[in-house]
Coordinates of C-alpha atoms in Angstrom, one line a residue:
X1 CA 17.3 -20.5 -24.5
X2 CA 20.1 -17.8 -24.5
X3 CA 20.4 -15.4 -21.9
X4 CA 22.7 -12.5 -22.5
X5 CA 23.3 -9.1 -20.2
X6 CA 23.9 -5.4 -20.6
X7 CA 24.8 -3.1 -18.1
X8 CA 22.6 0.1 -18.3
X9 CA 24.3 1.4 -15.1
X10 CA 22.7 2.9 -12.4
X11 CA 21.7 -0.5 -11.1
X12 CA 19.6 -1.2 -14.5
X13 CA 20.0 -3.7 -16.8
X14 CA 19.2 -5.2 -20.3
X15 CA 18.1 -8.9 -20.9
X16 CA 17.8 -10.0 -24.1
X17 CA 16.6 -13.1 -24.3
X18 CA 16.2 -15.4 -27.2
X19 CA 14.0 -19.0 -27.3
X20 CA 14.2 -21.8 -30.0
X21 CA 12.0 -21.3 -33.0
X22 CA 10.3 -24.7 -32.1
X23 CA 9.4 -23.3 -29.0
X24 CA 7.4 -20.5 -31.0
X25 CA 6.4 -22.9 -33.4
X26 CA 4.6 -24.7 -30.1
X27 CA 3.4 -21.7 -28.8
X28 CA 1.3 -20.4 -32.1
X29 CA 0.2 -23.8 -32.2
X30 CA -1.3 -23.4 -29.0
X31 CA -2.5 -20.6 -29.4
X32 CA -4.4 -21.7 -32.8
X33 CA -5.6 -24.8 -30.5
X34 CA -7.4 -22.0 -28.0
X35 CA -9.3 -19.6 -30.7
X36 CA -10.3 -22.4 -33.6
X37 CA -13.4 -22.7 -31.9
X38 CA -13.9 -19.2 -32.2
X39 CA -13.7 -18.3 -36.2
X40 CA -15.6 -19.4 -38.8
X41 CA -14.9 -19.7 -42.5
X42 CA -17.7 -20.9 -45.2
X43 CA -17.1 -24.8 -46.0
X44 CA -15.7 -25.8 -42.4
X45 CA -17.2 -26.2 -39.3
X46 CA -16.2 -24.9 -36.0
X47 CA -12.8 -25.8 -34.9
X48 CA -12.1 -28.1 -37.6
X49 CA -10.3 -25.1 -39.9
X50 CA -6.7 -26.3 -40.6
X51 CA -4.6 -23.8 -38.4
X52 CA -2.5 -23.8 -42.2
X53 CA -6.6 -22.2 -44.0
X54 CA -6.6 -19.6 -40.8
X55 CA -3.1 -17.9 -41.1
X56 CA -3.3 -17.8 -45.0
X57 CA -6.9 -15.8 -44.6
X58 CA -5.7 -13.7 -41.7
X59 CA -2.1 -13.7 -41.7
X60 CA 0.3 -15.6 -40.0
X61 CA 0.4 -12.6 -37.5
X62 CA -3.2 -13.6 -36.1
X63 CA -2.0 -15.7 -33.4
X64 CA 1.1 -14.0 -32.8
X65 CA 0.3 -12.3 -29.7
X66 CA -1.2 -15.3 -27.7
X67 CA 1.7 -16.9 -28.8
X68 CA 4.3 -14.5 -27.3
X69 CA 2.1 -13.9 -24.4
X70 CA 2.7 -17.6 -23.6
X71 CA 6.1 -17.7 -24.2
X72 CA 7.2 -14.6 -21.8
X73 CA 5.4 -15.7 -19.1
X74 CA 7.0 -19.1 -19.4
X75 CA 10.5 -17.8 -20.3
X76 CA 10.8 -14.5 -18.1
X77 CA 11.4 -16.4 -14.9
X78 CA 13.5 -18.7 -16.5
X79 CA 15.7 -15.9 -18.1
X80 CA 16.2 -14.4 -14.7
X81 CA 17.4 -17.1 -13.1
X82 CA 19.7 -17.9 -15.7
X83 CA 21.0 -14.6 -16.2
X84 CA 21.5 -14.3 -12.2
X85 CA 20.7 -11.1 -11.8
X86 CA 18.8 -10.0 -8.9
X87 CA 15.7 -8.0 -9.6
X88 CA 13.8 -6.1 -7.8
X89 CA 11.4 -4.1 -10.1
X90 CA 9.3 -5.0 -12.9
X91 CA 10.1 -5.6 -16.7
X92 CA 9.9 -3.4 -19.7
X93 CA 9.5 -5.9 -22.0
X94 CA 9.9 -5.3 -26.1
X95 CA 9.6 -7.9 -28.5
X96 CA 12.2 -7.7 -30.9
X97 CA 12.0 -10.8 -33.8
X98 CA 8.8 -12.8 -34.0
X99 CA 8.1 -14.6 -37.1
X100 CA 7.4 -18.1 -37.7
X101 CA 10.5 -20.4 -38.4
X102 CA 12.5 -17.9 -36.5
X103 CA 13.8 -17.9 -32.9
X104 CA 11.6 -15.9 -30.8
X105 CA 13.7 -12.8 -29.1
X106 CA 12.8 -10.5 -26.3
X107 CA 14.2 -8.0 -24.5
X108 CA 13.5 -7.1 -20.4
X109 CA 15.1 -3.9 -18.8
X110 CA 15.1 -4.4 -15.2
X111 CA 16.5 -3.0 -12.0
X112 CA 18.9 -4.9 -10.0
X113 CA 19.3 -4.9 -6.4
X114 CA 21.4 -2.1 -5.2
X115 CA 25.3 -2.5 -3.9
X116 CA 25.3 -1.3 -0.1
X117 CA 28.5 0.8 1.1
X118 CA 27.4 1.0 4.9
X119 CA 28.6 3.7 7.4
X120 CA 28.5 3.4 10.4
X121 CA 25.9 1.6 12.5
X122 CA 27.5 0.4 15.9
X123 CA 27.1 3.2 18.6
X124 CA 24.9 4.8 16.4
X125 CA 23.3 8.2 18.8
X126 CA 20.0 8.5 19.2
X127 CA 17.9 11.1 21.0
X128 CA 16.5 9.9 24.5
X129 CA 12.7 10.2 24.7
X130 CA 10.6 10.8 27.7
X131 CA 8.4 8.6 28.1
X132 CA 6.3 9.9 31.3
X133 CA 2.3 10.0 31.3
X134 CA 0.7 13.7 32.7
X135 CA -3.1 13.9 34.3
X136 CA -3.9 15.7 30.6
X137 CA -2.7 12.9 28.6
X138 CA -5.2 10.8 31.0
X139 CA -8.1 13.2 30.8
X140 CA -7.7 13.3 27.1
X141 CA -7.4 9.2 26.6
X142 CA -10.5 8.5 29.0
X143 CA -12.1 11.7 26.5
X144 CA -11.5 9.1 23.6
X145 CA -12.9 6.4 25.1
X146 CA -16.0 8.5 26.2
X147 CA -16.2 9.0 22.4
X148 CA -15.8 5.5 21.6
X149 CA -18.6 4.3 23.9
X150 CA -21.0 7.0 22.5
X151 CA -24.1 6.2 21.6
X152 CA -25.5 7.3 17.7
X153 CA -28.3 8.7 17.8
X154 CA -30.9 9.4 14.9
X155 CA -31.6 13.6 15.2
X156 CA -34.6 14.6 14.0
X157 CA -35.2 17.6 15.9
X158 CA -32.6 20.0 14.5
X159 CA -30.5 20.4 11.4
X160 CA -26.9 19.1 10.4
X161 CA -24.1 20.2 12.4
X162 CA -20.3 20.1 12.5
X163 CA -19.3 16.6 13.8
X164 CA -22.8 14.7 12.6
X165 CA -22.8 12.4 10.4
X166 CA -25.0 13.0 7.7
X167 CA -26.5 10.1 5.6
X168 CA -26.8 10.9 1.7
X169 CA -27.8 9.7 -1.9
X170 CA -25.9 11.6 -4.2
X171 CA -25.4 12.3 -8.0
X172 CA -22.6 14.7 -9.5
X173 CA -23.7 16.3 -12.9
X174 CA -21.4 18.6 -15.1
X175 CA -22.8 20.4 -17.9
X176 CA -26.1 19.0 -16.7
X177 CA -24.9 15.7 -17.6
X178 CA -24.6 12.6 -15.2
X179 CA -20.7 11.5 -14.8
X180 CA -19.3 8.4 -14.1
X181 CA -18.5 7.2 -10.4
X182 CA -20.5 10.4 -8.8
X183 CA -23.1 8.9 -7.6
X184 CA -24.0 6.6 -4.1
X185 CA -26.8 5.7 -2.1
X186 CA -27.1 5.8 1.8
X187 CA -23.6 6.7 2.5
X188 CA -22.6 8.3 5.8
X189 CA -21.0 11.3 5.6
X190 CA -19.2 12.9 8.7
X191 CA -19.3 16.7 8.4
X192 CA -16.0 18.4 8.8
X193 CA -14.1 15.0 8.0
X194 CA -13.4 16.9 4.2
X195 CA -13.6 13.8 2.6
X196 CA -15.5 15.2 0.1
X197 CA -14.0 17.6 -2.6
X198 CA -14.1 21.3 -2.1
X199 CA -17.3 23.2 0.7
X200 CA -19.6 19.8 -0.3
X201 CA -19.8 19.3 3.1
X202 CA -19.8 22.6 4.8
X203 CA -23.3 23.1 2.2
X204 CA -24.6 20.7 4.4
X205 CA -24.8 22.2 7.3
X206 CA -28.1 23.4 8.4
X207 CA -30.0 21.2 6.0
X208 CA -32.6 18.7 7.8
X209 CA -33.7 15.5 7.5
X210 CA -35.4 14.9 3.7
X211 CA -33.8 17.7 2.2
X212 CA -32.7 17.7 -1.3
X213 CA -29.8 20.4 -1.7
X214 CA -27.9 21.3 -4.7
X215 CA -24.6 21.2 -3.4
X216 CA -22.4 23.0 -6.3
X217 CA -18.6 22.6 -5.8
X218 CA -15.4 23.0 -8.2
X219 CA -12.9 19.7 -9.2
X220 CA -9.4 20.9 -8.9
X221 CA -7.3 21.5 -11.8
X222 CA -5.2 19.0 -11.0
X223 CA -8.0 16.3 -11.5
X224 CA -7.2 12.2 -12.4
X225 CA -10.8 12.6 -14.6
X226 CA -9.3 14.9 -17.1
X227 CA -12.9 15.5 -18.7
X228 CA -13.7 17.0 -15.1
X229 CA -10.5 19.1 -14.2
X230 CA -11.0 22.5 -13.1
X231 CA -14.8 22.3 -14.0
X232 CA -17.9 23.5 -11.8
X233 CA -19.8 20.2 -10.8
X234 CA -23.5 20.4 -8.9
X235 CA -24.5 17.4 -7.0
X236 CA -28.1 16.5 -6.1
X237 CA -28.4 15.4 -2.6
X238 CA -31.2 14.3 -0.4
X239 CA -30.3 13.8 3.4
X240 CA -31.8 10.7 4.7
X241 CA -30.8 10.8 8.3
X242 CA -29.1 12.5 10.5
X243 CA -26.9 11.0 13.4
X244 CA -24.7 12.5 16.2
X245 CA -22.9 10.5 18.8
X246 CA -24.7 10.7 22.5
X247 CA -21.5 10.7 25.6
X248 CA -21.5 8.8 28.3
X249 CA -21.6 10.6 31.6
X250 CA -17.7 10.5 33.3
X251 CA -18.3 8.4 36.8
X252 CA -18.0 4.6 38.1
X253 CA -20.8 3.6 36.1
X254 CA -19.1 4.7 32.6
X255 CA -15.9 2.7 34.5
X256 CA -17.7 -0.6 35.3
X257 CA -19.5 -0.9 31.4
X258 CA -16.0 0.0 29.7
X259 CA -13.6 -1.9 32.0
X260 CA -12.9 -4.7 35.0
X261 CA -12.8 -1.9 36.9
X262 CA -15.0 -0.3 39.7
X263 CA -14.0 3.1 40.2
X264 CA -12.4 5.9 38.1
X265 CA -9.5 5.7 40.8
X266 CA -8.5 2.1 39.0
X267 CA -9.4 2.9 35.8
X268 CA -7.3 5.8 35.5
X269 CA -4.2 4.2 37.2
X270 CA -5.1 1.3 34.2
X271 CA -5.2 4.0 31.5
X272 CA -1.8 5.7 32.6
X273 CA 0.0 2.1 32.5
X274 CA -1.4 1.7 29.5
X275 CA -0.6 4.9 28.1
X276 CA 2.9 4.7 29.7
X277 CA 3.5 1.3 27.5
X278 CA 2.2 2.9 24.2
X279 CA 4.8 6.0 25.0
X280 CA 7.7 3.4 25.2
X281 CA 6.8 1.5 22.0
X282 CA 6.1 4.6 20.1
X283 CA 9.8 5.8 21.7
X284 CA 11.1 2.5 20.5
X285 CA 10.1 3.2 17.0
X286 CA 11.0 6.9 16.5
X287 CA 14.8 5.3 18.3
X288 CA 14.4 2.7 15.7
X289 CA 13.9 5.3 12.8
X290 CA 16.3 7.6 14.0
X291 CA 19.3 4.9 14.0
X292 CA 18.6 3.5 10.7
X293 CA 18.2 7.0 9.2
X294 CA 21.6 8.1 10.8
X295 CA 22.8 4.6 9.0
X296 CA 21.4 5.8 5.7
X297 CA 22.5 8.7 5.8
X298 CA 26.3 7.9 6.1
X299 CA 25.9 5.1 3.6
X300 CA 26.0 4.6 -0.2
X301 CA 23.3 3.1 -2.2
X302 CA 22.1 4.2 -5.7
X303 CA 18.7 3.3 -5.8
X304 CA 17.0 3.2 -9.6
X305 CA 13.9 4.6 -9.9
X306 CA 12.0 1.5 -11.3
X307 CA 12.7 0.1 -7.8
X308 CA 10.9 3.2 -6.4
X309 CA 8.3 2.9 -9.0
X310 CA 7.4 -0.9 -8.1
X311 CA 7.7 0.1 -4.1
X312 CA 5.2 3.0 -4.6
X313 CA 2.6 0.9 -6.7
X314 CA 2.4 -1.3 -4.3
X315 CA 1.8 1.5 -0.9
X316 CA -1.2 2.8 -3.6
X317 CA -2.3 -1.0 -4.0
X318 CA -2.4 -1.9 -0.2
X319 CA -4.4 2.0 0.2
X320 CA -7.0 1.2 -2.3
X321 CA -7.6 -2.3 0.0
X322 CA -7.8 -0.5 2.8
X323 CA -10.4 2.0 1.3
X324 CA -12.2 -1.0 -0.2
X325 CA -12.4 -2.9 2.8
X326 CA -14.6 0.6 3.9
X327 CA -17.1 0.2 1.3
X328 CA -15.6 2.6 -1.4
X329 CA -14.3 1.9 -4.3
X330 CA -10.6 3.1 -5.2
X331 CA -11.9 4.9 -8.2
X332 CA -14.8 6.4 -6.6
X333 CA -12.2 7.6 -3.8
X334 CA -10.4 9.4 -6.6
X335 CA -13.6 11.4 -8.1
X336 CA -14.5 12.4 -4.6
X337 CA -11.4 13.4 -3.3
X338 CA -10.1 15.3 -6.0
X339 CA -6.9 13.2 -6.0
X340 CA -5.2 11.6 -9.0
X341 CA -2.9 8.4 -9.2
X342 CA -0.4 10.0 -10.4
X343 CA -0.1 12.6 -7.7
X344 CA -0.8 9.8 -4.9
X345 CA 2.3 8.3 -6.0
X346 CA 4.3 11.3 -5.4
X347 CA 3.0 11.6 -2.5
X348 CA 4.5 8.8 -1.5
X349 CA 7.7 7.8 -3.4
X350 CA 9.6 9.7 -0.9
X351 CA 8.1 6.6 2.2
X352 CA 9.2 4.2 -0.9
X353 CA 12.4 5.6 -1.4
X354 CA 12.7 5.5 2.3
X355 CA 11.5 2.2 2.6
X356 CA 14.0 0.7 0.5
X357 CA 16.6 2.2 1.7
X358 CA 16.0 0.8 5.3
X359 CA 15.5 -2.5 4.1
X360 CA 18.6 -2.5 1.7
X361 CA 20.6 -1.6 4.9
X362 CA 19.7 -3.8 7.1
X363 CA 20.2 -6.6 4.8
X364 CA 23.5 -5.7 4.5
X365 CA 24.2 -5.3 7.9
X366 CA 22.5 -8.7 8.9
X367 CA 25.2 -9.9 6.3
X368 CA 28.0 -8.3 7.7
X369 CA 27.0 -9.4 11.2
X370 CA 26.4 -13.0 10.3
X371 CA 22.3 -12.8 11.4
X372 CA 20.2 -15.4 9.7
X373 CA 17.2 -16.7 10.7
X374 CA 17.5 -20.6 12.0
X375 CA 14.8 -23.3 11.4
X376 CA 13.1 -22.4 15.3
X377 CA 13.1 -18.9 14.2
X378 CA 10.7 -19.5 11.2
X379 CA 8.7 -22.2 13.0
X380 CA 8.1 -19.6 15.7
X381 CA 6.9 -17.2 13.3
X382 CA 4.7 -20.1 11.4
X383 CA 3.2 -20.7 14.4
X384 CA 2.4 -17.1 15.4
X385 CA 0.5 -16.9 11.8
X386 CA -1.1 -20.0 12.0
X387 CA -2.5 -19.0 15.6
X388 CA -3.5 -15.5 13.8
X389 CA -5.5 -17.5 10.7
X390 CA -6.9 -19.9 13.3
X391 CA -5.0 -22.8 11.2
X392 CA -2.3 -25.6 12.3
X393 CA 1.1 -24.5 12.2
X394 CA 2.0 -27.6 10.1
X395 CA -0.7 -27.1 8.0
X396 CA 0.6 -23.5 7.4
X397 CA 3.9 -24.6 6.9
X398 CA 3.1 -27.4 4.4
X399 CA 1.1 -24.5 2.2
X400 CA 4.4 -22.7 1.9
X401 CA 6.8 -22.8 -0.6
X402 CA 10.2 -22.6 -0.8
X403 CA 9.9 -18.8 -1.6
X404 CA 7.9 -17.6 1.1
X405 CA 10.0 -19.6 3.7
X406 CA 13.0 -17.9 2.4
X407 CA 11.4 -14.2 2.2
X408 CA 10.5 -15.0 6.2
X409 CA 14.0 -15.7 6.8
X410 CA 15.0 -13.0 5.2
X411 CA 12.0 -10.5 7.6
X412 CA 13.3 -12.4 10.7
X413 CA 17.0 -11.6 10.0
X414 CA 16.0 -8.0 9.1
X415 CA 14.0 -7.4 13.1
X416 CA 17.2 -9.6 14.0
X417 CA 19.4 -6.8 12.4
X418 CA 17.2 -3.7 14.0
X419 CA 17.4 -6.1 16.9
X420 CA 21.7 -5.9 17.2
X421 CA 21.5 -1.8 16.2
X422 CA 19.3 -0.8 18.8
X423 CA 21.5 -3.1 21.5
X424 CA 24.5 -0.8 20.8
X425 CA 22.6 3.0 20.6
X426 CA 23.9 5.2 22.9
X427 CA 21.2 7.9 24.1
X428 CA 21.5 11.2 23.9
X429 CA 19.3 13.7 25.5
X430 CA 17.8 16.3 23.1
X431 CA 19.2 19.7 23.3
X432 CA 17.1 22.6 25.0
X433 CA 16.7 25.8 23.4
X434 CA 19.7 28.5 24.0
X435 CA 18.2 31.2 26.6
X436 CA 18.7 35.0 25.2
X437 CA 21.9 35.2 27.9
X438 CA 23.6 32.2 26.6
X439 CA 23.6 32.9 23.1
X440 CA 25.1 36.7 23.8
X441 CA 27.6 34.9 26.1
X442 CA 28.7 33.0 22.8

């Protein structure tokens, strides 16, 4: 295999990689090998057609694909780590010569990890955060628990109101014609949650129990289902149930089933130290965010937009989890919300850009600093997973690869790196508004 590279600049770059002919030679014959079984011709039977009978009917071309198919996944890798280059973004791969006899080449433009210039990041200011708990904040914490501990309730004396949840079979129709993913069965809707694309909710309201409603809404313009953009859409509903959350009354009783506590003396003085700890870790982490911004902002990165590209793919992929792991499918999230891929990852390249940008910096800074990771630091962190899987940390450890150990090192000397900023803030408390007297004064 030859490797060569081409600067693109702006932190992309051209491999072009070329592989022995033999190697392509082995690759269509492995290919042949898989689909022989698969195509017949008169006079042989199947699987015993000479791969020599195939490519003279067909073409040598029909197993050209397979064959490069197995080839780049088997050589990208390789030609990465030969080129040593470090990349951080997927390949655009074009294949450039394929023929038989010939040396199979192949080209990969990629991003490379970005050069850091950093600024400054010792005695970085940060704004000082009060952190004090107020009788409201408690009031309206115990208020969420009360909500928590609700009971649901099937209503079948009155309609649907705001705040119910409204159990629904549903089928979207355009043009009087059924479209794809608008339809469910027994799915729970809250009213007022405007999950739903445009007033489908609000046109439940008032509607009882074993009603079927024609709910008739409009899909945005801007629609990921082109064949629906912009278009009126009426959905057959019938409400199957109706539920609404009962609360708990507010006294020692409510205390006693939700807590160790007796009173609502303790159990308040429990949810304000509670409260008070939550304050000083979400402090910590706006301090945190604050610093490392300052640091990005007075640094110099150039950032290529395939490595934005590959960061924001992967925030959409861990969202449509998230929303599967709820019962919906992501597509099925898309036709009801009205959103698009496309304009999800807008939405959040500018978290990915950011994102990147932290992470680039702290790397470097754990670099400058000399932070690593040591062999206790990843065993303490092995054993923290294997105690969250319910597994032996040795077990966990022997499952791991080289790779994985070394991308832990690498999250371990990042917290490290936060870590050794945050020692050496200084706080600064945030400026109060000028009062009419001081700002004539000026």
């Amino acid at each position: 295999m030859n490797v060569q590279v081409e600067d693109l600049g702006k932190n992309m770059v051209k491999l072009t990689v070329e592989v022995e002919a033999d190697a392509l030679d082995a690759a269509i014959k492995s290919a042949y090998n898989k689909q022989k079984n698969k195509i017949s011709i008169p006079g042989f039977r199947k699987g015993k057609v000479p791969q020599a009978m195939i490519e003279k009917m067909y073409g040598a071309e029909i197993f050209y694909e397979d064959a490069a198919n197995e080839l780049l996944q088997k050589n990208y890798p390789t030609a990465v780590d030969e080129s040593g280059v470090d990349v951080v973004s997927q390949p655009n791969v074009d294949v450039t010569q394929l023929e038989k006899g010939k040396p199979f080449i192949f080209t990969a433009e990629v991003a490379k990890r970005p050069e850091v210039t950093l600024g400054k990041y010792n005695g970085v200011t940060v704004t000082k955060i009060d952190t004090s708990v107020s009788d409201e904040e408690i009031d309206t914490e115990i208020e969420t628990q009360r909500n928590a501990n609700a009971r649901t309730i099937t209503v079948t004396d009155r309609a649907v109101a705001e705040g119910d949840t409204a159990v629904i079979d549903f089928e979207g129709f355009v043009d009087g014609v059924a479209f794809e993913g608008g339809k469910g069965e027994n799915h729970p809707l809250e009213i007022g949650s405007h999950s739903f694309i445009d007033t489908f909710e609000d046109q439940l309201v008032g509607k009882n129990t074993g009603d079927e409603v024609e709910v008739n809404v409009t899909f945005p313009e801007q629609y990921q289902a082109e064949e629906l953009a912009g278009k009126p859409a009426m959905f057959k509903v019938k409400i199957n149930e109706i539920r609404a959350k009962e609360l708990p009354e507010l006294n020692d009783e409510f205390v006693q089933d939700v807590s160790e506590f007796d009173t609502m003396a303790e159990y308040r003085e429990d949810v304000k130290k509670k409260l008070q700890e939550r304050k000083e870790n979400a402090a910590k982490g706006t301090k945190e965010d604050e610093a490392i911004q300052k640091i990005i902002d007075k640094s110099k990165m150039e950032i290529p937009e395939a490595m934005i590209d590959m960061q924001a793919e992967g925030m959409i992929d861990e969202f449509a989890q998230r929303i599967a792991a709820q019962g919906m499918s992501f597509d099925q999230y898309l036709q009801l919300s009205g959103m698009t891929v496309d304009k999800l990852k807008e939405q959040v390249r500018p978290e990915a850009l950011q994102r990147i940008q932290s992470s680039l910096i702290l790397e470097q800074i754990a670099k400058e600093e000399n932070i690593e990771a040591s062999d206790e630091d990843v065993d303490a962190e092995i054993e923290k997973m294997a105690s969250m899987y319910g597994m032996k940390a040795e077990d966990l450890k022997n499952y791991m690869g080289d790779s994985e150990k070394e991308s832990m090192k690498r999250d371990i000397a990042v917290k490290k790196a936060v870590e050794f900023v945050m020692a050496n803030v200084k706080e600064r408390a945030k400026a109060k508004p000028k009062t009419t007297t001081e700002t004539d004064a000026e």
